[in-house]
Each structure stands twice: as structure tokens, then as C-alpha cells.
DNA sequence: GTGAAAGCGCTAACAG
DNA sequence: CTGTTAGCGCTTTCAC
């Protein structure tokens, strides 16, 4: 086998011009079925594959999308990534991983990568836009970007999201309906929109039921296991500790349960716990965790589909704000108070 | 602001040639510090960024690496991905995600992508080479590929791995030293190398201790939670059920514990369990899981470093088989038999 | 239907 | 030190 054959090699062998080969390979109707056939066979024979850099340069496309998350190490993104990857693949796109670690500079860097032609579009799951979003001509919002998972308020970008406020509210109402009155909340980092929303849902449910939120009942975590543990420790130490916890994500909920157990409390006998996310593990956890499940894979899929639509020239109106349904998954970490 | 400025725009504005601009931007020493300075400022002013497709075409590099795994949805890969991403980033590379779902066709497709210039190198974590690996000139082994996590026997490719046999053996020896004699094993899919190796470690430990492996004591799973549950169910139903389980990964171990609990057995009182992987969750699991921990992030980092070395012209000898250490993490899911 | 030719934007010889 | 020039491999007018 030769070195990588180029289009010209095929052209020579087939006795046609490079243009014809290019057309034949692109399935253009401007080419006789016969020549097309011949060229395709020749291409296969030579094991020809087009050089993507050349094609990208010429077509000004990269057939890649950039998926930017806060932390690639977070298990939450797994299914989302899976959804994105599958959909992208089917459409002939590849997926570039972006990881910001919450650093604004990186956030900006990925937008640059998009402009530079590394990718044709981007799915942004970090909940924020680069700092200088407004100063550039047209801002970043002109770029083919879909915001998913975490919404960015006031950004005219198309969104794929869930109703965090409503879902959180439903979760807390479940606790209330069980008879709990002393319900605390472990939130994500404030002032991230997602944390704010879930806390808002908690507050709404409490207010609607005429329940008090005593001082110290709202503890702020960072979505990581240890912070759930730490937050729980503080809650237990309160003069009047809660009988139920609404935790802003499963990972922190795991930490909270762990801490409760360490201090001799039983879940749900002494304290009920509701999480958020329904990680793949939550059903095998002990006790099986009551939690809000969100359609992660579908979020990924939908976001990618929306991006594809935009890339193929579809409108990018803000009415493209898609809200996917959540569900409260009631398992064994919640029970009536003693 | 203009449309994307190109190198020529800068050249014109600066009154120099494109070559000079290119050099200045590349920090070539062939350019006066002064002109370089001037050009760089101009570039920043114009918000210039090089077009990657053009550069890729010209340099025949993409500054991207392909990370291919069996299943992007598997939490096991998280930290590995994180290690790869961080190292790649530092070196100026981006990471393309590849997902094979165990389909040979996809496996091949990613090798093609590599050849096509989508990426400069590849980190392969699927444990297999495409079917026609040998028929092509030089086979796939000529490409800049590093195999990580799962080894491919007899492939001259550089490897980054752990000693699965030894680690498994140590895990089982722990059980034996606790006094267990009826020890069963839930393996991964056979005949995957990784599953084979861990089972081999189990067998070696058993044989060395003169312990029998009764019929039905080796059950095959697929590394997923449900399969651990299912396998455990069969083990419990045995006329003489085991008092300890060595499970080939944590996820299946979770499933096994879950099943044991469902059927009224206590872990570790009735059955001891050792897992493999030490997922981030295993310490918050109930009971905290005794498990073999492998340095996932470091595996990712090392694989990427090795790939970088190869890409920069380093040797790719098979003596580049790097074995990273594991550790047995003893927690609360193991205890002496009753 | 097919071919000739013009670039996409950049880098790297080669001259000066 | 700087400029001129020739492509990288492909797609796509524009002629024929």
C-alpha cells in the first residue's frame, strides 16, 4: 500500500480530473453513475480517505462540537455526555471535551476554540458566559451555542433545561406530606443559578405549607460528597435538628447519609432524606435514595439535536427554550417522622 | 470589528510580509524583538486568532488526541478522562471522545479517524484492536497509539496498566487471612483480558491457600450493577453458599451488597465483600467497601504523557509497558466469618 | 458531465 | 533578519 493516497492519485488512476473524483465521492448528481461507481471502487481499493484538515479548511467546517462542562470528573455528566456523543455521532460529528474547572479564563478559551474553527458548535453546561461576553462585536451570543443543564439568565441563547424550582418544590412537598415540619436544606454553591433555583423551590414549598425555616436550616455545600457530610454535621449539631433533609444533589445526599450513620442516626427512622439527580447508584445505595430524577441522557440528546438544527441553518430564537420533565423517585430514604 | 482577520491583514497593517507575522506569532528568533512586539500588539488589537484548519493542513497536525473507551457512561472512566484531559490541555492538545460500545466497526472507525487527521494520537482503553489489524501495511500498530487500562496481549503497542492478577490475588488473600475458606468470585465478562486476569488472581490465591473452588463459585457478570446483583443471587442459592465474595469491580459489588441486603444477609456479618476500583462512592457506601484502588487519574495522566513522548518523536518500544501500583483499601465490608 | 483553475489560511523553504 | 513563493489536499466556481 502506498502512502496515504490523495484525491489526485485516484484521479490519475481513473483517468479523470480531481474535480470529478471529489464529486463522485460526494455523491454529486453531476457525475455519471458509471464513473461514480468506478471511482468509488478505486477509492476503496486504494484505501482512500479524505484528509480532514484539507476538507475543513476548504469547507470552513470541522464537523466537531465542543462539550464544555464544569468538571469532567463529575459522574453527573456521564449520561449527558453519552446522549450528546450518540447524537453527534449519528450526525457525523465528533465531540471535543471541554473542562473549565470554574476558571473564567478557560471558559473564554473554549469560546475562542469555537471561533478558531476547532468546532462548529458548542454545548455549554457551565452556567456562565465568559466575562467579556458583551464587549465583542455581537458578543458570544452570535455563535452556535446551546446552553444545557444550567441556564444562563438573560442570555438569548437557546436552552435545554429542567424546572429546578418546580422539581425541588415537589421533593420538599413529599417530605411535608409525610408529616415532616422541621425540614432543612443543603444547597449547592450560592449564587449559582441551579443552587438558587433548587433552594427557591424548597422555600416555596415551605412557605406554602406555612412552615418555618429556622436559622441554620439552609446550609451551603458544593455538590461534592464531603460537603454534604460537613453540612449534615452542622445540621445535626443544631439545638433543634431537622427531621428531614432536602439535599440539592445525590452526591451530597450520600455524604449526608454517611454522616448521619456515623453519628448513630438511622435513615429514614430518625431523619428522612431526599436527593436530586438520581445517579445510577442511588437505587443500590443504602437506604435506596428518594430523589428527583432528571432525564440526563435526553438532555444531552436534545441539546445536541438543537445544536444540529442551528448548525444546519435553523432559527436560534429564544423560544428554543426546551424544558424537560423530571420525576420524584420515591424509595426508602424517606418516611414519616417518629 | 472586522470579520475574522487573517494573517495577511496583520501583515498589511504592520507593513511586513505574512511570513514575518507568522514568525513573530510563533516566537521565532528570526525576528527582531521590536517587530515581534509590534506585530503581537497588532494581533491582539485586531483580536486575531489563527485558523486551526489552515494550520492543521499545513503542519499536518491536529493538536488533538482521541480517547477511546468502551462506554463513556461508565463512571470508572471519569478520573482517567480527567487525568488525560488535564495533561493534554497543558501540552496544548484537545481531547476527542471516542465511544465504541464494544462494536468492532466503531473500533475501526476511530483508527480511521486517527489516520484521517482528526487526531495526532490515540489512547485506547477498549482492550482490543480492530479486526483487520494485521492486514494493512504495518497494521495499526504503526500509529501513535497508547493502550491504557486494558492490555492487548501481543500488540507491540506501549501500555499503561496495573497488575490485575497481583491486585486480585492480594484482595483474595485478605479474605483468606480473615479466616474465610468459602470464597466465591464474581468476574467481569469472559474472555476479556481484564476479567481473565482478575479471575486468575483469585484462583492463584485460592490454590496457594489450598482452598477449593466449588462448582458455581465463579459467576460471570458484565461489570454492571444489575449483573452483580444477579450473580449474587445465584451464589446465595448455592447449597453451600460462600462466606466471602471477591467481586471484579465496585459497581457489581454494590449490586451484590444490595442483593444480600434484600435477602436478609448482613455485610460483613454474614458475607464479606471485596470490590475492585475504589470508585469515589465506595467509602460513603454502606457498608464502606473494602476494595482495590487503582490510580485512575494517574493512569490517564501517564498514558497521555507517554503519548506526548511518542508524538514528539520519542521511542515507542514495547519496553514502554508501564505498570502502576494498586492498593488494597480495607474498610468495613470485610470481617472474619461467623 | 467533465476539466481547469482558483483559492481556503497558514507555514516553511529558499533567496536575498 | 525579512520577503517571495510554493504548496498542504480539498471543494467549487466557471468554462467547455
XYZ file of C-alpha atoms (C1' of nucleotides) in Angstrom:
708
model
C 0.000 0.000 0.000
C 1.204 3.463 -0.904
C 1.498 6.405 1.416
C -1.855 7.984 2.045
C -3.401 8.338 -1.362
C -4.827 11.715 -2.169
C -7.662 12.594 -4.407
C -5.246 13.200 -7.202
C -3.935 9.657 -7.091
C -7.412 8.376 -7.703
C -7.943 10.904 -10.461
C -4.823 9.769 -12.271
C -5.633 6.092 -11.901
C -9.166 6.674 -13.078
C -8.152 8.931 -15.876
C -10.399 11.748 -14.744
C -9.902 15.076 -13.039
C -9.744 15.650 -9.327
C -12.966 17.570 -9.556
C -14.770 14.543 -10.837
C -13.372 12.384 -8.107
C -14.407 14.874 -5.493
C -17.879 14.955 -6.947
C -18.165 11.226 -7.238
C -17.143 10.766 -3.650
C -19.609 13.407 -2.560
C -22.357 11.582 -4.384
C -22.947 14.544 -6.629
C -25.550 14.021 -9.290
C -23.290 15.808 -11.724
C -21.446 12.633 -12.402
C -22.367 9.586 -14.445
C -23.496 6.698 -12.352
C -20.895 4.692 -14.139
C -17.881 6.902 -13.476
C -19.046 7.373 -9.961
C -19.141 3.658 -9.484
C -15.693 3.221 -10.953
C -14.204 5.962 -8.828
C -15.714 4.695 -5.642
C -14.342 1.273 -6.235
C -10.952 2.648 -6.972
C -11.094 4.691 -3.800
C -11.894 1.668 -1.735
C -9.194 -0.293 -3.423
C -6.606 2.344 -2.664
C -7.991 2.581 0.829
C -8.572 6.233 0.245
C -9.887 8.505 2.953
C -10.161 12.227 2.623
C -7.852 14.391 4.634
C -9.999 16.172 7.152
C -7.771 19.174 7.617
C -7.913 19.978 3.939
C -11.620 19.480 3.840
C -12.143 21.532 6.961
C -10.109 24.358 5.568
C -11.980 24.371 2.347
C -15.467 23.950 3.730
C -14.900 26.052 6.792
C -16.377 23.384 8.945
C -14.842 20.946 11.371
C -17.694 18.547 11.922
C -16.928 18.651 15.596
C -18.782 20.057 18.558
C -17.392 21.211 21.821
C -18.965 19.965 25.010
C -17.989 22.180 27.892
C -18.633 21.177 31.475
C -17.545 22.393 34.867
C -15.799 19.213 35.805
C -15.316 16.164 33.641
C -14.817 14.169 36.810
C -18.393 14.653 37.898
C -20.465 11.492 37.482
C -23.467 13.582 36.797
C -22.283 14.359 33.295
C -21.872 10.743 32.279
C -25.255 10.143 30.797
C -25.451 13.615 29.373
C -22.180 13.052 27.608
C -23.471 9.757 26.393
C -26.540 11.373 24.920
C -24.514 14.057 23.235
C -21.980 11.627 21.894
C -24.556 9.284 20.418
C -26.497 12.031 18.698
C -23.382 13.752 17.439
C -22.050 10.525 16.085
C -25.178 9.745 14.167
C -24.960 13.130 12.515
C -21.306 12.661 11.655
C -19.932 14.967 14.293
C -17.235 14.232 16.799
C -17.202 15.517 20.338
C -14.426 17.575 21.855
C -14.309 17.638 25.634
C -14.003 20.945 27.403
C -13.441 21.288 31.106
C -13.488 24.638 32.824
C -12.950 23.799 36.476
C -14.870 27.023 37.005
C -11.996 29.104 35.738
C -13.203 32.082 33.715
C -10.077 32.020 31.573
C -10.864 28.547 30.395
C -14.408 29.481 29.738
C -13.145 32.145 27.391
C -10.641 29.799 25.847
C -13.368 27.432 24.722
C -15.267 30.205 23.072
C -12.083 31.049 21.283
C -11.663 27.478 20.182
C -15.090 27.670 18.700
C -14.223 30.819 16.774
C -10.917 29.336 15.712
C -12.591 26.510 13.955
C -11.859 23.724 16.370
C -15.553 23.065 16.449
C -18.638 24.187 14.604
C -20.802 24.500 17.654
C -20.761 24.223 21.386
C -22.885 22.829 24.146
C -22.314 24.803 27.266
C -23.095 23.230 30.611
C -21.269 25.546 32.934
C -23.966 28.052 33.605
C -21.886 31.029 32.690
C -20.643 33.069 29.812
C -17.109 34.405 29.545
C -16.579 37.691 31.359
C -16.268 39.871 28.276
C -19.284 38.424 26.597
C -20.763 41.776 25.800
C -17.805 43.745 24.602
C -17.012 41.860 21.436
C -18.932 42.583 18.320
C -22.188 40.828 18.780
C -20.942 39.153 21.920
C -20.587 35.440 22.220
C -24.273 35.001 21.739
C -23.862 35.134 17.997
C -22.020 31.854 17.996
C -23.753 28.497 17.583
C -24.033 27.680 21.237
C -26.647 25.717 23.110
C -26.877 26.065 26.853
C -27.846 22.919 28.659
C -28.339 21.749 32.211
C -27.550 25.077 33.742
C -29.396 28.081 32.467
C -27.846 31.457 31.894
C -30.323 34.149 32.683
C -30.858 36.810 30.151
C -28.562 35.296 27.583
C -30.568 34.969 24.364
C -29.003 31.594 23.790
C -31.196 28.540 23.270
C -31.570 26.451 26.396
C -32.249 22.858 27.269
C -33.099 22.555 30.900
C -35.358 21.258 33.611
C -37.619 23.071 36.017
C -35.351 23.119 39.042
C -37.670 25.237 41.124
C -40.680 23.048 40.488
C -38.810 19.784 40.940
C -37.298 20.939 44.221
C -40.653 22.091 45.409
C -42.206 18.724 44.645
C -39.429 16.982 46.531
C -39.988 19.090 49.630
C -43.735 18.705 49.373
C -43.211 14.969 49.523
C -41.426 15.424 52.823
C -44.185 17.679 54.074
C -46.892 15.251 53.060
C -45.085 12.618 55.086
C -45.651 14.814 58.112
C -42.277 16.494 58.441
C -42.217 20.051 59.682
C -38.581 20.578 60.539
C -37.069 20.320 57.084
C -33.602 21.610 56.311
C -31.884 22.164 53.017
C -28.347 21.511 51.885
C -27.814 23.638 48.829
C -25.227 23.789 46.093
C -22.834 26.708 45.814
C -24.572 30.058 46.022
C -25.089 32.089 43.864
C -25.088 29.560 41.095
C -28.393 29.619 39.320
C -29.055 25.929 39.794
C -28.486 26.141 43.525
C -30.586 29.244 43.735
C -33.439 27.584 41.896
C -33.487 24.462 43.979
C -33.344 26.493 47.141
C -36.159 28.624 45.825
C -38.250 25.502 45.324
C -37.524 24.495 48.899
C -38.552 27.885 50.193
C -41.715 27.992 48.160
C -42.827 24.607 49.426
C -42.086 25.578 53.000
C -43.890 28.856 52.738
C -46.888 27.284 51.053
C -47.179 24.870 53.961
C -46.712 27.667 56.460
C -43.541 26.104 57.732
C -40.729 27.996 59.315
C -37.173 27.893 58.100
C -35.233 28.335 61.337
C -31.796 29.921 61.341
C -29.156 27.432 60.266
C -31.562 25.286 58.296
C -30.118 26.334 54.995
C -26.576 25.108 54.648
C -24.492 25.690 51.593
C -22.406 22.909 50.071
C -20.513 22.498 46.820
C -22.228 19.454 45.313
C -19.387 17.202 46.450
C -19.754 14.271 48.801
C -17.631 15.699 51.582
C -19.541 18.947 51.631
C -22.775 17.045 52.132
C -21.195 15.305 55.056
C -19.910 18.536 56.505
C -23.215 20.323 56.042
C -25.044 17.473 57.679
C -22.733 17.636 60.645
C -23.705 21.217 61.221
C -27.379 20.446 60.874
C -27.213 17.674 63.451
C -25.487 19.958 65.892
C -28.349 22.439 65.802
C -30.319 22.861 69.062
C -33.397 21.723 67.223
C -32.159 19.487 64.418
C -34.313 18.778 61.388
C -36.206 15.522 60.904
C -35.834 15.719 57.147
C -33.333 16.995 54.633
C -33.755 18.113 51.107
C -30.298 17.872 49.570
C -29.553 19.634 46.290
C -27.868 16.630 44.709
C -27.389 12.929 45.272
C -23.694 13.076 45.852
C -24.111 15.383 48.829
C -27.023 13.267 49.937
C -24.718 10.252 50.048
C -22.402 12.270 52.233
C -25.245 13.319 54.487
C -26.479 9.757 54.949
C -22.950 8.658 55.663
C -22.565 11.311 58.319
C -25.924 10.531 59.864
C -24.947 6.911 60.174
C -21.623 7.827 61.697
C -23.398 9.775 64.384
C -25.760 6.939 65.148
C -28.822 8.208 63.359
C -30.856 5.959 61.155
C -32.184 6.977 57.783
C -35.121 7.234 57.418
C -36.147 6.425 61.001
C -34.513 9.466 62.543
C -34.026 11.627 59.515
C -35.543 11.449 56.066
C -33.511 12.435 53.049
C -34.383 13.469 49.529
C -31.704 13.951 46.934
C -31.626 15.318 43.424
C -30.289 13.757 40.199
C -30.959 10.067 40.653
C -27.439 8.934 39.958
C -27.159 5.389 38.668
C -26.093 4.364 42.118
C -28.879 5.796 44.186
C -31.069 2.756 43.921
C -28.346 0.445 45.206
C -27.391 2.870 47.900
C -28.411 2.080 51.421
C -31.052 3.083 52.049
C -32.215 3.378 48.453
C -32.413 7.089 47.959
C -35.576 9.031 47.325
C -34.556 11.554 44.749
C -35.556 13.719 41.845
C -34.567 12.115 38.594
C -33.830 14.171 35.572
C -33.526 12.791 32.066
C -29.801 13.226 31.710
C -29.248 11.331 28.508
C -32.200 13.063 26.961
C -30.885 16.446 27.974
C -27.692 15.617 26.146
C -29.518 14.294 23.154
C -31.896 17.229 22.949
C -29.115 19.754 23.310
C -27.192 18.135 20.509
C -30.261 17.969 18.314
C -30.921 21.624 18.899
C -27.340 22.431 18.042
C -27.592 20.408 14.867
C -30.669 22.338 13.920
C -28.852 25.582 14.444
C -25.828 24.397 12.526
C -27.966 23.461 9.604
C -29.324 26.957 9.468
C -32.356 26.630 11.662
C -33.517 29.539 13.737
C -31.947 30.098 17.080
C -34.751 32.070 18.656
C -35.012 32.192 22.362
C -38.300 30.358 22.111
C -35.981 27.418 21.732
C -36.004 27.117 25.493
C -36.765 23.482 25.991
C -37.813 22.254 29.406
C -37.583 18.526 30.009
C -39.668 16.766 32.660
C -38.371 15.468 35.974
C -39.841 12.897 38.304
C -39.722 12.279 42.003
C -38.445 8.816 42.637
C -39.680 7.691 45.990
C -37.580 4.979 47.571
C -36.590 4.173 51.131
C -34.734 7.164 52.458
C -37.921 8.956 53.334
C -40.550 8.033 55.926
C -42.879 9.774 58.332
C -41.142 11.379 61.323
C -41.113 9.449 64.552
C -14.534 44.781 14.452
C -13.862 43.228 11.084
C -14.630 39.724 10.002
C -12.061 37.292 11.289
C -8.739 38.884 10.471
C -6.240 36.689 8.763
C -2.523 36.767 8.960
C -2.408 38.883 5.853
C -4.456 41.639 7.453
C -1.900 41.957 10.149
C 0.899 41.884 7.641
C -0.618 44.743 5.683
C -1.311 46.831 8.756
C 2.174 46.241 10.069
C 3.794 46.815 6.740
C 5.561 43.460 6.750
C 5.118 40.156 4.964
C 2.909 37.353 6.096
C 5.967 35.261 6.752
C 7.210 37.737 9.294
C 3.896 37.794 11.012
C 3.775 34.056 11.137
C 7.259 34.000 12.605
C 6.550 36.698 15.109
C 3.488 34.910 16.312
C 5.408 31.677 16.549
C 8.011 33.387 18.663
C 10.671 32.629 16.131
C 14.068 34.049 16.961
C 14.398 35.070 13.353
C 12.554 38.258 14.008
C 13.571 41.476 15.720
C 12.290 41.774 19.211
C 10.882 45.080 18.159
C 8.912 43.922 15.125
C 7.751 40.924 17.009
C 6.462 43.162 19.747
C 4.694 45.398 17.281
C 3.103 42.512 15.459
C 1.903 40.843 18.586
C 0.271 44.003 19.754
C -1.391 44.478 16.435
C -2.616 40.920 16.541
C -4.128 41.395 19.929
C -5.692 44.630 18.843
C -7.318 43.026 15.851
C -8.321 40.142 18.064
C -6.501 37.847 15.731
C -6.517 34.094 16.196
C -5.024 31.665 13.762
C -7.360 29.460 11.794
C -6.759 25.966 13.020
C -7.887 24.181 9.886
C -5.337 26.045 7.815
C -2.640 25.421 10.325
C -3.556 21.779 10.651
C -3.469 21.310 6.930
C -0.111 22.933 6.612
C 1.543 21.347 9.621
C -0.116 18.005 9.207
C -1.026 18.002 12.838
C -4.306 18.500 14.612
C -3.135 19.021 18.150
C -5.872 16.706 19.269
C -5.847 13.247 20.747
C -8.522 10.648 20.616
C -9.576 8.959 23.808
C -11.429 5.774 23.051
C -13.343 3.898 25.707
C -15.845 1.099 25.783
C -18.595 3.158 27.303
C -18.494 6.854 28.073
C -21.288 6.254 30.535
C -19.109 4.205 32.819
C -18.147 6.110 35.962
C -14.903 4.297 36.037
C -13.504 6.401 33.250
C -14.196 9.702 34.948
C -10.919 10.173 36.700
C -8.993 8.662 33.851
C -10.568 11.130 31.495
C -9.776 13.876 33.922
C -6.123 12.893 34.007
C -5.929 12.712 30.242
C -7.712 15.991 29.777
C -5.520 17.882 32.211
C -2.290 16.591 30.751
C -3.423 17.097 27.187
C -4.500 20.619 27.955
C -1.208 21.554 29.478
C 0.515 20.380 26.342
C -1.859 22.278 24.106
C -3.845 19.297 22.928
C -7.560 18.883 22.942
C -9.338 15.649 23.640
C -11.768 13.971 21.295
C -14.088 11.434 22.859
C -14.477 8.050 21.288
C -17.033 5.511 22.381
C -17.097 2.031 20.954
C -19.905 0.305 22.822
C -17.890 -2.810 22.046
C -18.742 -2.608 18.379
C -15.824 -3.646 16.194
C -16.927 -1.313 13.420
C -16.575 1.662 15.672
C -13.241 0.472 16.849
C -12.092 0.540 13.273
C -13.701 3.881 12.659
C -11.612 5.514 15.355
C -8.445 4.179 13.885
C -9.544 5.674 10.629
C -10.183 8.981 12.278
C -6.658 8.894 13.523
C -5.319 8.238 10.057
C -7.583 10.885 8.585
C -6.031 13.563 10.681
C -8.780 14.083 13.193
C -6.220 13.457 15.869
C -2.483 13.061 16.136
C -2.572 10.211 18.575
C -4.903 7.929 20.412
C -5.316 6.473 23.835
C -7.085 3.181 23.584
C -8.906 1.822 26.592
C -11.027 -0.830 24.995
C -8.703 -3.760 25.235
C -8.929 -4.642 21.591
C -7.597 -3.795 18.193
C -9.756 -3.573 15.080
C -10.336 -6.903 13.376
C -8.164 -6.266 10.335
C -5.256 -5.047 12.377
C -2.789 -7.259 10.659
C -3.786 -6.990 7.047
C -2.961 -3.346 6.467
C 0.577 -2.322 5.734
C 2.273 -2.341 9.083
C -1.054 -2.852 10.781
C -2.497 -0.374 13.185
C 0.456 -0.755 15.437
C 2.409 1.756 13.429
C 0.134 4.551 14.532
C 0.777 6.669 17.608
C -1.414 4.717 19.966
C -1.071 4.112 23.673
C -3.047 1.324 25.252
C -4.240 2.035 28.756
C -6.306 0.323 31.422
C -6.892 -2.775 29.403
C -3.943 -4.513 27.931
C -3.840 -6.049 24.499
C -1.714 -9.114 24.534
C 0.909 -9.409 21.915
C 0.297 -5.998 20.413
C 3.642 -4.219 20.377
C 1.884 -1.054 21.431
C 3.029 0.784 24.539
C 0.884 0.041 27.566
C -0.083 1.771 30.765
C -1.691 -0.670 33.106
C -1.931 -2.194 36.547
C -1.141 -5.666 37.753
C -4.627 -7.088 37.739
C -3.540 -10.585 38.637
C -1.468 -9.462 41.588
C -4.040 -6.998 42.858
C -6.813 -9.560 42.700
C -4.661 -12.073 44.451
C -3.933 -9.645 47.261
C -7.626 -8.937 47.637
C -8.454 -12.611 47.971
C -5.567 -13.184 50.322
C -7.061 -10.551 52.577
C -10.247 -12.574 52.716
C -8.283 -15.723 53.416
C -6.286 -14.116 56.181
C -9.558 -13.127 57.790
C -10.332 -16.829 58.036
C -12.639 -17.282 55.077
C -12.466 -20.566 53.236
C -15.591 -20.494 51.104
C -14.756 -17.622 48.822
C -16.583 -17.042 45.569
C -15.801 -14.761 42.675
C -17.984 -12.594 40.502
C -15.997 -11.901 37.388
C -16.311 -9.483 34.509
C -17.179 -10.663 31.017
C -15.086 -13.599 29.899
C -12.870 -13.727 27.876
C -11.912 -10.095 28.307
C -8.349 -9.874 29.410
C -9.111 -7.816 32.467
C -11.697 -10.292 33.683
C -9.388 -13.165 32.951
C -6.577 -11.554 34.913
C -8.619 -10.816 37.978
C -10.042 -14.280 37.969
C -6.557 -15.655 37.611
C -5.502 -13.718 40.705
C -8.439 -15.198 42.565
C -7.525 -18.698 41.503
C -3.886 -18.271 42.373
C -4.703 -17.088 45.864
C -7.125 -19.936 46.403
C -4.716 -22.529 45.169
C -1.854 -21.127 47.232
C -4.020 -21.468 50.326
C -5.096 -24.938 49.335
C -8.672 -23.854 49.084
C -11.239 -25.424 46.887
C -13.276 -23.588 44.296
C -16.555 -25.499 44.328
C -18.723 -25.663 41.245
C -20.747 -22.497 40.842
C -18.325 -20.366 42.818
C -17.188 -18.497 39.753
C -20.002 -16.441 38.312
C -19.620 -14.243 35.301
C -21.055 -10.719 35.232
C -20.683 -7.767 32.909
C -19.297 -5.126 35.267
C -22.725 -3.534 35.623
C -24.631 -3.168 38.840
C -27.504 -5.426 37.899
C -25.216 -8.233 36.894
C -23.568 -8.125 40.302
C -26.979 -8.441 41.864
C -27.938 -11.286 39.608
C -24.672 -13.130 40.153
C -25.012 -12.738 43.889
C -28.484 -14.185 43.785
C -27.136 -17.320 42.210
C -24.326 -17.570 44.741
C -26.717 -17.299 47.673
C -28.856 -20.047 46.264
C -25.962 -22.475 46.258
C -26.284 -25.486 48.608
C -23.176 -24.317 50.347
C -23.073 -20.568 49.816
C -19.818 -18.627 50.184
C -18.971 -16.575 53.252
C -16.977 -14.128 51.210
C -17.043 -12.651 47.717
C -14.333 -11.195 45.617
C -16.115 -9.055 43.021
C -14.285 -7.900 39.913
C -15.424 -4.308 40.216
C -17.114 -1.974 42.664
C -20.224 -1.466 40.644
C -21.045 -5.149 40.685
C -20.059 -5.223 44.347
C -22.689 -2.568 45.033
C -25.190 -4.772 43.324
C -24.092 -7.774 45.329
C -24.391 -5.944 48.633
C -27.771 -4.684 47.598
C -28.922 -8.201 46.829
C -27.510 -9.601 50.032
C -29.378 -6.994 52.000
C -32.569 -7.747 50.140
C -32.308 -11.361 51.100
C -31.723 -10.547 54.735
C -27.988 -11.082 54.887
C -25.760 -8.610 56.605
C -22.480 -7.451 55.152
C -19.979 -8.187 56.552
C -21.520 -10.275 59.317
C -22.866 -12.977 57.032
C -20.849 -12.341 53.925
C -17.703 -10.352 53.379
C -17.197 -8.477 50.148
C -14.168 -7.089 48.378
C -14.545 -4.946 45.305
C -12.166 -3.566 42.725
C -11.691 0.035 41.514
C -12.431 2.110 44.602
C -14.979 4.332 42.947
C -15.392 7.736 44.562
C -18.527 6.442 46.171
C -17.253 3.316 47.805
C -16.239 4.995 51.006
C -19.693 6.502 51.514
C -21.366 3.278 50.562
C -22.894 1.203 53.303
C -21.001 -0.607 54.467
C -17.897 1.246 53.333
C -16.464 -1.073 50.756
C -13.165 -2.880 51.043
C -11.732 -2.630 47.579
C -8.661 -2.491 45.412
C -7.920 1.058 44.439
C -6.156 1.840 41.245
C -4.701 5.227 40.401
C -7.190 6.188 37.748
C -6.210 9.786 37.253
C -2.594 8.794 37.143
C -3.286 6.139 34.569
C -4.837 8.826 32.407
C -2.013 11.216 33.021
C 0.677 8.653 32.381
C -0.956 7.432 29.204
C -1.183 10.949 27.891
C 2.398 11.683 28.832
C 3.537 8.583 27.053
C 1.559 9.579 24.010
C 3.093 13.037 24.088
C 6.504 11.477 24.197
C 5.714 9.380 21.185
C 4.239 12.308 19.320
C 7.355 14.318 19.919
C 9.409 11.620 18.335
C 10.321 9.553 21.347
C 10.760 5.831 21.035
C 7.735 3.646 21.244
C 9.436 0.463 22.247
C 7.430 -2.167 23.947
C 9.592 -1.681 26.998
C 7.284 1.267 27.464
C 4.969 -1.022 29.355
C 4.253 0.970 32.455
C 2.692 -0.749 35.425
C 1.145 1.489 38.050
C 0.696 0.386 41.657
C -2.603 -0.565 43.251
C -3.546 -0.730 46.901
C -5.992 -2.737 48.896
C -8.260 -0.390 50.746
C -9.604 -2.187 53.770
C -12.881 -0.766 55.014
C -15.934 -2.289 56.608
C -17.347 -4.753 54.127
C -14.953 -7.460 55.213
C -14.736 -9.234 58.555
C -13.918 -12.702 59.852
C -16.576 -15.324 59.120
C -19.008 -16.080 61.859
C -20.930 15.524 -17.463
C -16.290 16.863 -17.011
C -11.987 19.644 -16.588
C -9.090 23.671 -15.378
C -8.076 26.634 -12.030
C -8.655 29.318 -8.045
C -8.169 29.504 -3.624
C -9.362 28.231 1.973
C -5.200 30.498 5.683
C -1.295 29.089 7.051
C 3.908 27.600 7.358
C 8.396 26.691 5.618
C 11.843 26.571 2.137
C 14.664 29.459 -0.298
C 16.570 33.953 -1.560
C 18.194 37.968 -0.510
C 16.549 39.464 9.785
C 12.817 39.808 6.137
C 10.190 38.850 1.773
C 8.703 35.780 -2.031
C 6.844 31.730 -3.205
C 5.134 27.296 -3.164
C 2.217 24.375 -1.627
C -0.759 21.286 2.385
C -5.463 18.390 -0.029
C -9.633 19.506 -0.855
C -14.104 21.789 -2.899
C -16.218 24.675 -6.096
C -16.969 28.125 -9.319
C -16.638 28.787 -14.215
C -15.901 27.275 -18.749
C -16.410 23.888 -22.204
